[in-house]
């Protein structure tokens, strides 16, 4: 039996707790309990006996997953009142070494954007693992496999790289949606008009490599259209600024020669 | 009966021809034929009698949709060897007025990213219409309704705005995928790892407004994580440049106060 304890009540802790509670893949892996200062959001699905009132309840747990903000991982792991246990954080950009030395160190990083409003299809979520001891890596692998079919080993540097790439394809992509929304608003059009395009742009990536999927005036070096767009963005300096830079960046990555050869 | 002629063999012409050929919504709307210098790609689905060998075949057509590159719309419409017909272009950023005066002017702009490799679900594609004459607008509306359940009227300025917003949520979003791909490549990780995240980021927009959906270190003003990412991007100046600007742009749009109030 591997007893899993979770710390936190944020989006990652919430979905990890829900995931481990409901998994039926491996009866040997069990959610022992969750500790959080603000446990109220967890009470919607966790039975009361799995909400721990203090950290000492982790005494009989085999793995503690601390799903807290990056900036308190170090402090929180140092304050744990026992030693020699396997403690894993869930951060993409925090090194394994940030964890306190008095427990065994691990990383359990699920690569997904979590919202409490939306269920997670855990089976598809990549989970990147790291551990100092090989035996601990095997333990993490065992518990990760109860949630996901996509478990992999990454070292701390690769994990930062993956997290950085994730910022581009999720946070920055969403910022493009924010700017598109603003343009619609300013021109009395519903943002809903863009939704089929948003959906299709993401769906295309299943078939084509991102470079093959690139289209648009920047790729075509279509200066006339670019100038029309910039003129329209005159009243929205933040949009104009991003438009200018990303157009330039697309042209830096794809040369004119490459575009002509694809035509 | 409304007979529709199409000019072009690019992605938009290809899918318009396929769409009109196969639509069963309105038997009164019919594809009369397609004219293109390079008609070979159309032969895969068009019967030979619907491939026109020269422009004069449009003589008996009611509407001509010229789905050609923006930069040849003016020239091509001026060269049409008849007058008084309804001629519509399909460009998001070209004004109605760019069409030649010797025919009646219209715009038929489908807002989607088209690939020949992928079928289009026309029913969901917004089609933005414009026409000088009200009777022509009604004709365009009638033929657009055979393809899509999402037909709307936009003037030339709104259409440029919609096209600009589309560049953000499609072309620029795809460029974020390109940069994410490069980061994975440089760190020996498969881009496939990012696909569930890409999918979920687009799917979230169905439930939350883009501002509500924003997450990540820029929004959190998490300088430590931002510094780790920038350090990693040191070997990839194009990525670093975009990272720095978009992080700043996210912080310009969302103030710290707003982030704290959402927490």
Short mmCIF file of C-alpha atoms in Angstrom, two decimals:
data_model
loop_
_atom_site.label_atom_id
_atom_site.label_comp_id
_atom_site.label_asym_id
_atom_site.label_seq_id
_atom_site.Cartn_x
_atom_site.Cartn_y
_atom_site.Cartn_z
CA UNK A 1 0.00 0.00 0.00
CA UNK A 2 1.25 3.49 -0.87
CA UNK A 3 -0.49 6.20 1.16
CA UNK A 4 -0.46 9.61 -0.50
CA UNK A 5 -0.83 12.88 1.39
CA UNK A 6 -1.41 16.20 -0.33
CA UNK A 7 -0.72 19.74 0.85
CA UNK A 8 -2.64 22.68 -0.60
CA UNK A 9 -6.09 23.76 -1.72
CA UNK A 10 -5.19 25.50 -4.97
CA UNK A 11 -6.09 24.24 -8.43
CA UNK A 12 -3.32 21.61 -8.61
CA UNK A 13 -3.97 20.25 -5.10
CA UNK A 14 -7.73 20.20 -5.81
CA UNK A 15 -7.40 18.13 -8.98
CA UNK A 16 -4.68 15.85 -7.57
CA UNK A 17 -6.86 15.07 -4.55
CA UNK A 18 -9.90 14.44 -6.75
CA UNK A 19 -7.79 12.33 -9.12
CA UNK A 20 -6.29 10.10 -6.40
CA UNK A 21 -9.63 9.80 -4.59
CA UNK A 22 -11.44 8.57 -7.69
CA UNK A 23 -8.73 6.50 -9.38
CA UNK A 24 -9.55 2.81 -9.67
CA UNK A 25 -6.42 1.76 -11.58
CA UNK A 26 -4.41 0.59 -8.58
CA UNK A 27 -6.04 -0.25 -5.22
CA UNK A 28 -2.53 -0.27 -3.68
CA UNK A 29 -2.36 3.54 -4.06
CA UNK A 30 -4.58 5.47 -1.65
CA UNK A 31 -5.25 9.07 -0.81
CA UNK A 32 -4.61 9.32 2.94
CA UNK A 33 -5.61 12.95 3.36
CA UNK A 34 -5.18 16.58 2.40
CA UNK A 35 -3.84 19.37 4.57
CA UNK A 36 -4.62 22.99 3.68
CA UNK A 37 -5.10 26.21 5.58
CA UNK A 38 -8.17 26.87 3.45
CA UNK A 39 -9.75 23.41 3.06
CA UNK A 40 -13.30 24.62 2.40
CA UNK A 41 -13.13 24.14 -1.39
CA UNK A 42 -12.03 20.54 -0.86
CA UNK A 43 -15.02 19.70 1.37
CA UNK A 44 -17.21 19.58 -1.76
CA UNK A 45 -15.79 16.18 -2.70
CA UNK A 46 -13.50 15.00 0.14
CA UNK A 47 -14.96 13.02 3.06
CA UNK A 48 -14.26 14.86 6.37
CA UNK A 49 -11.81 12.19 7.58
CA UNK A 50 -9.55 12.95 4.59
CA UNK A 51 -9.24 16.63 5.49
CA UNK A 52 -6.28 16.89 7.86
CA UNK A 53 -6.37 19.59 10.49
CA UNK A 54 -2.63 19.69 10.96
CA UNK A 55 0.59 18.52 9.38
CA UNK A 56 1.26 15.87 12.03
CA UNK A 57 -1.53 13.79 10.43
CA UNK A 58 0.97 12.99 7.64
CA UNK A 59 2.87 10.79 10.14
CA UNK A 60 1.65 7.52 8.52
CA UNK A 61 1.76 8.69 4.95
CA UNK A 62 4.32 7.31 2.42
CA UNK A 63 4.49 10.24 -0.03
CA UNK A 64 3.66 13.88 0.65
CA UNK A 65 2.90 15.92 -2.45
CA UNK A 66 3.20 19.61 -1.65
CA UNK A 67 1.10 21.43 -4.24
CA UNK A 68 1.73 24.94 -2.93
CA UNK A 69 2.94 28.18 -4.54
CA UNK A 70 6.52 28.01 -5.80
CA UNK A 71 7.63 30.70 -3.37
CA UNK A 72 6.66 28.70 -0.25
CA UNK A 73 7.96 25.25 -1.30
CA UNK A 74 11.33 25.71 0.42
CA UNK A 75 9.89 27.15 3.62
CA UNK A 76 7.05 24.64 3.83
CA UNK A 77 9.26 21.61 3.22
CA UNK A 78 11.72 22.85 5.87
CA UNK A 79 8.90 23.15 8.42
CA UNK A 80 7.64 19.57 8.06
CA UNK A 81 7.86 17.95 11.56
CA UNK A 82 9.39 14.61 10.44
CA UNK A 83 12.34 13.35 8.53
CA UNK A 84 13.25 10.63 6.04
CA UNK A 85 9.87 10.74 4.25
CA UNK A 86 9.41 11.15 0.49
CA UNK A 87 8.31 14.73 -0.16
CA UNK A 88 7.56 15.86 -3.74
CA UNK A 89 6.71 19.31 -5.04
CA UNK A 90 4.58 19.95 -8.15
CA UNK A 91 6.38 22.95 -9.62
CA UNK A 92 7.61 23.13 -13.20
CA UNK A 93 10.26 25.74 -12.56
CA UNK A 94 11.52 24.85 -9.07
CA UNK A 95 14.59 22.58 -8.87
CA UNK A 96 14.42 19.33 -6.92
CA UNK A 97 17.13 20.78 -4.69
CA UNK A 98 14.82 23.49 -3.34
CA UNK A 99 13.22 20.91 -1.06
CA UNK A 100 14.58 20.65 2.48
CA UNK A 101 17.34 18.10 3.12
CA UNK A 102 15.67 16.44 6.11
CA UNK A 103 13.28 14.48 3.88
CA UNK A 104 13.76 12.48 0.64
CA UNK A 105 13.26 14.65 -2.42
CA UNK A 106 10.96 14.21 -5.39
CA UNK A 107 9.11 16.14 -8.08
CA UNK A 108 5.60 15.34 -9.37
CA UNK A 109 4.88 17.92 -12.10
CA UNK A 110 1.60 17.59 -14.00
CA UNK A 111 1.72 19.63 -17.22
CA UNK A 112 -1.76 21.05 -17.65
CA UNK A 113 -3.72 24.24 -17.03
CA UNK A 114 -6.16 23.53 -14.22
CA UNK A 115 -9.43 25.33 -13.44
CA UNK A 116 -11.68 24.35 -10.56
CA UNK A 117 -14.65 24.88 -12.91
CA UNK A 118 -13.53 22.16 -15.29
CA UNK A 119 -12.81 18.45 -14.83
CA UNK A 120 -9.37 17.18 -15.77
CA UNK A 121 -8.92 14.23 -18.11
CA UNK A 122 -5.96 12.94 -16.10
CA UNK A 123 -5.29 10.04 -18.45
CA UNK A 124 -3.81 12.46 -21.04
CA UNK A 125 -1.93 14.82 -18.71
CA UNK A 126 1.86 14.38 -18.94
CA UNK A 127 3.35 13.96 -15.46
CA UNK A 128 7.08 14.68 -15.22
CA UNK A 129 8.86 12.97 -12.34
CA UNK A 130 12.22 13.37 -10.66
CA UNK A 131 13.67 11.86 -7.47
CA UNK A 132 17.05 11.66 -5.76
CA UNK A 133 16.67 7.93 -4.97
CA UNK A 134 15.80 5.36 -7.60
CA UNK A 135 13.40 3.62 -5.20
CA UNK A 136 11.56 6.91 -4.71
CA UNK A 137 11.35 7.41 -8.46
CA UNK A 138 9.66 4.00 -8.71
CA UNK A 139 7.17 4.98 -5.99
CA UNK A 140 6.33 8.24 -7.78
CA UNK A 141 5.97 6.35 -11.05
CA UNK A 142 3.55 3.94 -9.43
CA UNK A 143 1.30 6.65 -8.05
CA UNK A 144 1.52 8.80 -11.23
CA UNK A 145 0.45 5.80 -13.33
CA UNK A 146 -2.84 5.64 -11.40
CA UNK A 147 -3.73 9.03 -12.92
CA UNK A 148 -2.02 9.26 -16.30
CA UNK A 149 -0.92 7.19 -19.26
CA UNK A 150 1.78 9.77 -19.99
CA UNK A 151 4.38 9.61 -17.20
CA UNK A 152 7.98 10.57 -17.95
CA UNK A 153 11.29 11.30 -16.25
CA UNK A 154 12.79 14.76 -16.63
CA UNK A 155 15.69 16.37 -14.82
CA UNK A 156 15.29 19.81 -13.25
CA UNK A 157 16.69 21.66 -16.27
CA UNK A 158 14.44 19.89 -18.76
CA UNK A 159 11.50 20.57 -16.49
CA UNK A 160 12.21 24.31 -16.51
CA UNK A 161 12.43 24.13 -20.31
CA UNK A 162 9.10 22.31 -20.50
CA UNK A 163 7.55 24.85 -18.15
CA UNK A 164 8.89 27.71 -20.28
CA UNK A 165 7.48 26.12 -23.45
CA UNK A 166 4.18 25.70 -21.60
CA UNK A 167 4.13 29.43 -20.82
CA UNK A 168 4.33 30.11 -24.58
CA UNK A 169 1.64 27.64 -25.68
CA UNK A 170 -0.76 28.35 -22.80
CA UNK A 171 -0.26 31.69 -20.98
CA UNK A 172 0.97 33.61 -24.02
CA UNK A 173 -1.61 32.00 -26.29
CA UNK A 174 -4.29 33.05 -23.82
CA UNK A 175 -2.90 36.59 -23.89
CA UNK A 176 -3.44 36.57 -27.67
CA UNK A 177 -7.07 35.66 -26.93
CA UNK A 178 -7.22 38.60 -24.48
CA UNK A 179 -5.94 41.00 -27.15
CA UNK A 180 -8.32 39.54 -29.78
CA UNK A 181 -11.16 40.01 -27.29
CA UNK A 182 -10.21 43.66 -26.76
CA UNK A 183 -10.18 44.32 -30.51
CA UNK A 184 -13.65 42.78 -30.87
CA UNK A 185 -14.96 44.83 -27.94
CA UNK A 186 -13.57 48.08 -29.31
CA UNK A 187 -15.26 47.40 -32.67
CA UNK A 188 -18.65 46.24 -31.37
CA UNK A 189 -18.29 42.62 -32.37
CA UNK A 190 -18.84 39.58 -30.13
CA UNK A 191 -15.69 37.64 -29.21
CA UNK A 192 -17.73 34.48 -29.98
CA UNK A 193 -17.04 35.12 -33.68
CA UNK A 194 -13.43 34.06 -33.07
CA UNK A 195 -14.22 30.81 -31.28
CA UNK A 196 -14.39 28.47 -34.30
CA UNK A 197 -11.05 29.89 -35.47
CA UNK A 198 -9.51 29.44 -32.00
CA UNK A 199 -10.73 25.87 -31.92
CA UNK A 200 -9.44 25.08 -35.42
CA UNK A 201 -6.03 26.69 -34.82
CA UNK A 202 -5.45 24.37 -31.86
CA UNK A 203 -6.89 21.36 -33.73
CA UNK A 204 -4.57 21.85 -36.74
CA UNK A 205 -1.56 21.08 -34.53
CA UNK A 206 -2.67 17.45 -34.32
CA UNK A 207 -2.10 17.12 -38.10
CA UNK A 208 0.66 19.58 -38.99
CA UNK A 209 3.88 20.72 -37.33
CA UNK A 210 3.57 24.29 -36.01
CA UNK A 211 5.87 25.60 -38.75
CA UNK A 212 3.79 23.91 -41.46
CA UNK A 213 0.60 25.25 -39.88
CA UNK A 214 1.76 28.89 -39.95
CA UNK A 215 -0.29 31.22 -42.18
CA UNK A 216 -1.07 34.93 -42.30
CA UNK A 217 0.23 38.27 -43.54
CA UNK A 218 3.49 38.16 -41.55
CA UNK A 219 4.48 34.82 -43.12
CA UNK A 220 3.51 36.12 -46.59
CA UNK A 221 5.50 39.34 -46.04
CA UNK A 222 2.21 41.03 -47.07
CA UNK A 223 3.12 44.60 -46.14
CA UNK A 224 -0.13 46.12 -47.39
CA UNK A 225 -2.28 44.00 -45.06
CA UNK A 226 0.15 44.49 -42.18
CA UNK A 227 -0.12 48.26 -42.65
CA UNK A 228 -3.96 48.09 -42.64
CA UNK A 229 -3.88 46.13 -39.38
CA UNK A 230 -1.42 48.54 -37.78
CA UNK A 231 -3.57 51.48 -38.79
CA UNK A 232 -6.59 49.85 -37.16
CA UNK A 233 -4.53 49.21 -34.00
CA UNK A 234 -3.54 52.86 -33.72
CA UNK A 235 -6.22 53.36 -31.07
CA UNK A 236 -4.97 50.32 -29.09
CA UNK A 237 -1.23 50.85 -28.41
CA UNK A 238 -0.80 47.64 -26.39
CA UNK A 239 -2.20 45.65 -29.32
CA UNK A 240 -0.07 47.56 -31.83
CA UNK A 241 3.07 46.91 -29.84
CA UNK A 242 2.47 43.14 -29.67
CA UNK A 243 1.38 43.06 -33.34
CA UNK A 244 4.62 44.70 -34.46
CA UNK A 245 6.85 42.44 -32.42
CA UNK A 246 5.16 39.13 -33.24
CA UNK A 247 4.98 39.99 -36.94
CA UNK A 248 8.73 40.63 -36.82
CA UNK A 249 9.33 37.41 -34.88
CA UNK A 250 7.37 35.33 -37.42
CA UNK A 251 9.47 36.86 -40.18
CA UNK A 252 12.69 36.17 -38.25
CA UNK A 253 11.80 32.50 -37.86
CA UNK A 254 10.49 31.94 -41.41
CA UNK A 255 12.55 33.51 -44.17
CA UNK A 256 10.94 34.85 -47.40
CA UNK A 257 12.73 32.12 -49.32
CA UNK A 258 11.11 29.46 -47.17
CA UNK A 259 7.65 30.96 -47.73
CA UNK A 260 8.10 31.08 -51.50
CA UNK A 261 9.30 27.48 -51.60
CA UNK A 262 6.18 26.37 -49.71
CA UNK A 263 3.77 28.24 -51.97
CA UNK B 1 -32.03 29.85 -59.02
CA UNK B 2 -28.80 31.56 -57.92
CA UNK B 3 -25.79 30.37 -59.93
CA UNK B 4 -22.48 30.83 -58.12
CA UNK B 5 -19.12 31.07 -59.88
CA UNK B 6 -15.81 30.92 -58.04
CA UNK B 7 -12.39 32.19 -59.05
CA UNK B 8 -9.23 30.68 -57.57
CA UNK B 9 -7.64 27.39 -56.56
CA UNK B 10 -6.18 28.36 -53.18
CA UNK B 11 -7.41 27.12 -49.84
CA UNK B 12 -10.44 29.41 -49.63
CA UNK B 13 -11.57 28.74 -53.23
CA UNK B 14 -11.05 25.01 -52.70
CA UNK B 15 -13.26 24.84 -49.62
CA UNK B 16 -15.89 27.23 -51.00
CA UNK B 17 -16.22 25.12 -54.16
CA UNK B 18 -16.46 21.93 -52.11
CA UNK B 19 -18.96 23.56 -49.76
CA UNK B 20 -21.28 24.84 -52.50
CA UNK B 21 -20.99 21.60 -54.47
CA UNK B 22 -22.05 19.46 -51.53
CA UNK B 23 -24.58 21.73 -49.79
CA UNK B 24 -28.10 20.33 -49.67
CA UNK B 25 -29.69 23.18 -47.69
CA UNK B 26 -31.05 25.13 -50.63
CA UNK B 27 -31.51 23.58 -54.10
CA UNK B 28 -32.03 27.12 -55.45
CA UNK B 29 -28.32 27.84 -54.92
CA UNK B 30 -25.98 26.06 -57.33
CA UNK B 31 -22.28 25.97 -58.07
CA UNK B 32 -22.01 26.87 -61.77
CA UNK B 33 -18.25 26.47 -62.07
CA UNK B 34 -14.76 27.39 -60.94
CA UNK B 35 -12.13 29.25 -62.94
CA UNK B 36 -8.48 29.00 -61.93
CA UNK B 37 -5.16 29.13 -63.71
CA UNK B 38 -4.10 26.10 -61.70
CA UNK B 39 -7.27 24.00 -61.51
CA UNK B 40 -5.54 20.63 -60.99
CA UNK B 41 -6.19 20.53 -57.21
CA UNK B 42 -9.90 21.07 -57.85
CA UNK B 43 -10.18 18.11 -60.22
CA UNK B 44 -10.08 15.76 -57.22
CA UNK B 45 -13.70 16.59 -56.37
CA UNK B 46 -15.11 18.81 -59.17
CA UNK B 47 -16.75 17.24 -62.24
CA UNK B 48 -14.91 18.39 -65.40
CA UNK B 49 -17.88 20.47 -66.63
CA UNK B 50 -17.59 22.65 -63.49
CA UNK B 51 -13.99 23.55 -64.22
CA UNK B 52 -14.10 26.65 -66.44
CA UNK B 53 -11.33 27.11 -68.97
CA UNK B 54 -11.80 30.83 -69.26
CA UNK B 55 -13.51 33.77 -67.57
CA UNK B 56 -16.13 34.18 -70.26
CA UNK B 57 -17.82 31.02 -68.92
CA UNK B 58 -19.07 33.21 -66.05
CA UNK B 59 -21.46 34.90 -68.52
CA UNK B 60 -24.56 33.09 -67.14
CA UNK B 61 -23.54 33.17 -63.50
CA UNK B 62 -25.38 35.37 -60.91
CA UNK B 63 -22.61 35.83 -58.34
CA UNK B 64 -18.85 35.62 -58.88
CA UNK B 65 -16.82 35.02 -55.74
CA UNK B 66 -13.19 35.90 -56.36
CA UNK B 67 -11.16 33.98 -53.80
CA UNK B 68 -7.74 35.21 -54.94
CA UNK B 69 -4.78 36.80 -53.12
CA UNK B 70 -5.55 40.25 -51.70
CA UNK B 71 -2.98 41.88 -53.96
CA UNK B 72 -4.69 40.80 -57.21
CA UNK B 73 -8.34 41.50 -56.25
CA UNK B 74 -8.34 44.97 -57.79
CA UNK B 75 -6.58 43.96 -60.99
CA UNK B 76 -8.64 40.79 -61.46
CA UNK B 77 -12.00 42.47 -60.87
CA UNK B 78 -11.06 45.22 -63.34
CA UNK B 79 -10.25 42.63 -66.00
CA UNK B 80 -13.61 40.81 -65.87
CA UNK B 81 -15.11 40.95 -69.40
CA UNK B 82 -18.68 41.90 -68.39
CA UNK B 83 -20.44 44.53 -66.36
CA UNK B 84 -23.37 44.86 -63.98
CA UNK B 85 -22.78 41.45 -62.32
CA UNK B 86 -22.45 40.85 -58.56
CA UNK B 87 -18.75 40.29 -57.81
CA UNK B 88 -17.65 39.54 -54.24
CA UNK B 89 -14.14 39.14 -52.82
CA UNK B 90 -13.29 36.97 -49.80
CA UNK B 91 -10.66 39.12 -48.11
CA UNK B 92 -10.79 40.17 -44.48
CA UNK B 93 -8.61 43.23 -44.88
CA UNK B 94 -9.56 44.53 -48.34
CA UNK B 95 -12.28 47.22 -48.51
CA UNK B 96 -15.40 46.66 -50.61
CA UNK B 97 -14.29 49.67 -52.64
CA UNK B 98 -11.22 47.90 -53.96
CA UNK B 99 -13.46 46.05 -56.43
CA UNK B 100 -13.79 47.51 -59.89
CA UNK B 101 -16.73 49.89 -60.51
CA UNK B 102 -17.99 48.16 -63.64
CA UNK B 103 -19.64 45.38 -61.64
CA UNK B 104 -21.81 45.39 -58.46
CA UNK B 105 -19.68 45.03 -55.33
CA UNK B 106 -19.86 42.54 -52.50
CA UNK B 107 -17.75 40.85 -49.82
CA UNK B 108 -18.04 37.22 -48.74
CA UNK B 109 -15.49 36.74 -45.94
CA UNK B 110 -15.36 33.35 -44.21
CA UNK B 111 -13.49 33.63 -40.90
CA UNK B 112 -11.56 30.39 -40.55
CA UNK B 113 -8.10 28.97 -41.11
CA UNK B 114 -8.30 26.62 -44.07
CA UNK B 115 -5.98 23.72 -44.93
CA UNK B 116 -6.49 21.48 -47.93
CA UNK B 117 -5.58 18.53 -45.68
CA UNK B 118 -8.55 19.10 -43.38
CA UNK B 119 -12.29 19.24 -43.99
CA UNK B 120 -14.12 22.39 -42.97
CA UNK B 121 -17.19 22.26 -40.74
CA UNK B 122 -18.85 25.08 -42.69
CA UNK B 123 -21.90 25.18 -40.44
CA UNK B 124 -19.85 26.87 -37.67
CA UNK B 125 -17.73 29.21 -39.80
CA UNK B 126 -18.75 32.87 -39.41
CA UNK B 127 -19.28 34.46 -42.83
CA UNK B 128 -19.15 38.26 -42.85
CA UNK B 129 -21.02 39.92 -45.71
CA UNK B 130 -21.07 43.38 -47.22
CA UNK B 131 -22.68 44.76 -50.40
CA UNK B 132 -23.35 48.15 -51.95
CA UNK B 133 -26.93 47.26 -52.90
CA UNK B 134 -29.44 45.85 -50.42
CA UNK B 135 -30.71 43.34 -53.01
CA UNK B 136 -27.14 42.05 -53.47
CA UNK B 137 -26.76 41.75 -49.72
CA UNK B 138 -29.86 39.53 -49.69
CA UNK B 139 -28.41 37.37 -52.49
CA UNK B 140 -25.13 36.94 -50.59
CA UNK B 141 -27.04 36.12 -47.43
CA UNK B 142 -28.99 33.45 -49.27
CA UNK B 143 -25.91 31.71 -50.64
CA UNK B 144 -23.94 32.09 -47.36
CA UNK B 145 -26.81 30.46 -45.46
CA UNK B 146 -26.38 27.29 -47.53
CA UNK B 147 -22.94 26.85 -45.91
CA UNK B 148 -23.09 28.39 -42.46
CA UNK B 149 -25.43 28.99 -39.55
CA UNK B 150 -23.34 32.02 -38.57
CA UNK B 151 -23.79 34.71 -41.23
CA UNK B 152 -23.42 38.37 -40.27
CA UNK B 153 -23.17 41.83 -41.79
CA UNK B 154 -20.00 43.83 -41.17
CA UNK B 155 -18.81 47.04 -42.78
CA UNK B 156 -15.28 47.25 -44.23
CA UNK B 157 -13.79 48.76 -41.07
CA UNK B 158 -15.28 46.14 -38.76
CA UNK B 159 -14.07 43.46 -41.13
CA UNK B 160 -10.48 44.73 -40.92
CA UNK B 161 -10.84 44.72 -37.14
CA UNK B 162 -12.12 41.14 -37.17
CA UNK B 163 -9.27 40.12 -39.47
CA UNK B 164 -6.76 41.79 -37.16
CA UNK B 165 -8.23 40.00 -34.13
CA UNK B 166 -8.05 36.76 -36.14
CA UNK B 167 -4.33 37.33 -36.74
CA UNK B 168 -3.84 37.44 -32.95
CA UNK B 169 -5.90 34.35 -32.09
CA UNK B 170 -4.71 32.23 -35.04
CA UNK B 171 -1.41 33.34 -36.67
CA UNK B 172 0.16 34.71 -33.49
CA UNK B 173 -1.12 31.79 -31.42
CA UNK B 174 0.45 29.42 -33.94
CA UNK B 175 3.72 31.33 -33.63
CA UNK B 176 3.62 30.63 -29.87
CA UNK B 177 3.34 26.93 -30.82
CA UNK B 178 6.37 27.36 -33.11
CA UNK B 179 8.42 28.87 -30.27
CA UNK B 180 7.23 26.17 -27.83
CA UNK B 181 8.25 23.56 -30.40
CA UNK B 182 11.72 25.09 -30.71
CA UNK B 183 12.20 25.05 -26.92
CA UNK B 184 11.21 21.36 -26.78
CA UNK B 185 13.58 20.51 -29.66
CA UNK B 186 16.50 22.34 -28.06
CA UNK B 187 15.95 20.41 -24.82
CA UNK B 188 15.40 16.94 -26.30
CA UNK B 189 11.73 16.68 -25.47
CA UNK B 190 8.91 15.76 -27.89
CA UNK B 191 6.53 18.63 -28.77
CA UNK B 192 3.70 16.10 -28.24
CA UNK B 193 4.07 16.69 -24.49
CA UNK B 194 2.49 20.11 -25.01
CA UNK B 195 -0.52 18.93 -27.00
CA UNK B 196 -2.94 18.23 -24.12
CA UNK B 197 -2.10 21.70 -22.74
CA UNK B 198 -2.64 23.33 -26.16
CA UNK B 199 -5.97 21.58 -26.46
CA UNK B 200 -7.11 22.56 -22.97
CA UNK B 201 -6.01 26.19 -23.34
CA UNK B 202 -8.28 26.56 -26.37
CA UNK B 203 -11.11 24.58 -24.73
CA UNK B 204 -11.10 26.79 -21.61
CA UNK B 205 -12.24 29.74 -23.72
CA UNK B 206 -15.64 28.10 -24.16
CA UNK B 207 -16.23 28.45 -20.40
CA UNK B 208 -14.26 31.49 -19.26
CA UNK B 209 -13.57 34.92 -20.71
CA UNK B 210 -9.93 35.24 -21.87
CA UNK B 211 -9.12 37.57 -18.96
CA UNK B 212 -10.58 35.12 -16.43
CA UNK B 213 -8.68 32.27 -18.08
CA UNK B 214 -5.27 33.97 -17.80
CA UNK B 215 -2.77 32.21 -15.53
CA UNK B 216 1.02 32.00 -15.25
CA UNK B 217 4.07 33.75 -13.80
CA UNK B 218 3.51 37.04 -15.65
CA UNK B 219 0.01 37.42 -14.22
CA UNK B 220 1.28 36.50 -10.74
CA UNK B 221 4.18 38.99 -11.04
CA UNK B 222 6.31 35.97 -10.07
CA UNK B 223 9.73 37.46 -10.77
CA UNK B 224 11.67 34.43 -9.56
CA UNK B 225 10.04 32.09 -12.10
CA UNK B 226 10.26 34.70 -14.86
CA UNK B 227 14.01 34.98 -14.20
CA UNK B 228 14.44 31.18 -14.37
CA UNK B 229 12.63 31.10 -17.73
CA UNK B 230 14.70 33.99 -19.10
CA UNK B 231 17.89 32.26 -18.02
CA UNK B 232 16.82 29.12 -19.86
CA UNK B 233 16.01 31.19 -22.97
CA UNK B 234 19.47 32.73 -23.00
CA UNK B 235 20.49 30.31 -25.76
CA UNK B 236 17.37 31.16 -27.83
CA UNK B 237 17.34 34.97 -28.34
CA UNK B 238 14.17 34.99 -30.49
CA UNK B 239 12.31 33.17 -27.72
CA UNK B 240 13.76 35.43 -25.04
CA UNK B 241 12.71 38.54 -26.92
CA UNK B 242 9.10 37.36 -27.30
CA UNK B 243 9.04 36.11 -23.70
CA UNK B 244 10.09 39.49 -22.36
CA UNK B 245 7.60 41.46 -24.42
CA UNK B 246 4.56 39.23 -23.83
CA UNK B 247 5.30 39.00 -20.10
CA UNK B 248 5.33 42.81 -20.02
CA UNK B 249 2.15 43.01 -22.09
CA UNK B 250 0.30 40.62 -19.76
CA UNK B 251 1.36 42.80 -16.83
CA UNK B 252 0.25 45.97 -18.65
CA UNK B 253 -3.22 44.52 -19.27
CA UNK B 254 -3.71 42.99 -15.82
CA UNK B 255 -2.62 45.14 -12.89
CA UNK B 256 -1.18 43.59 -9.70
CA UNK B 257 -4.23 44.83 -7.80
CA UNK B 258 -6.51 42.92 -10.15
CA UNK B 259 -4.50 39.73 -9.66
CA UNK B 260 -4.63 39.99 -5.88
CA UNK B 261 -8.39 40.61 -5.90
CA UNK B 262 -8.91 37.43 -7.99
CA UNK B 263 -6.79 35.25 -5.74
#
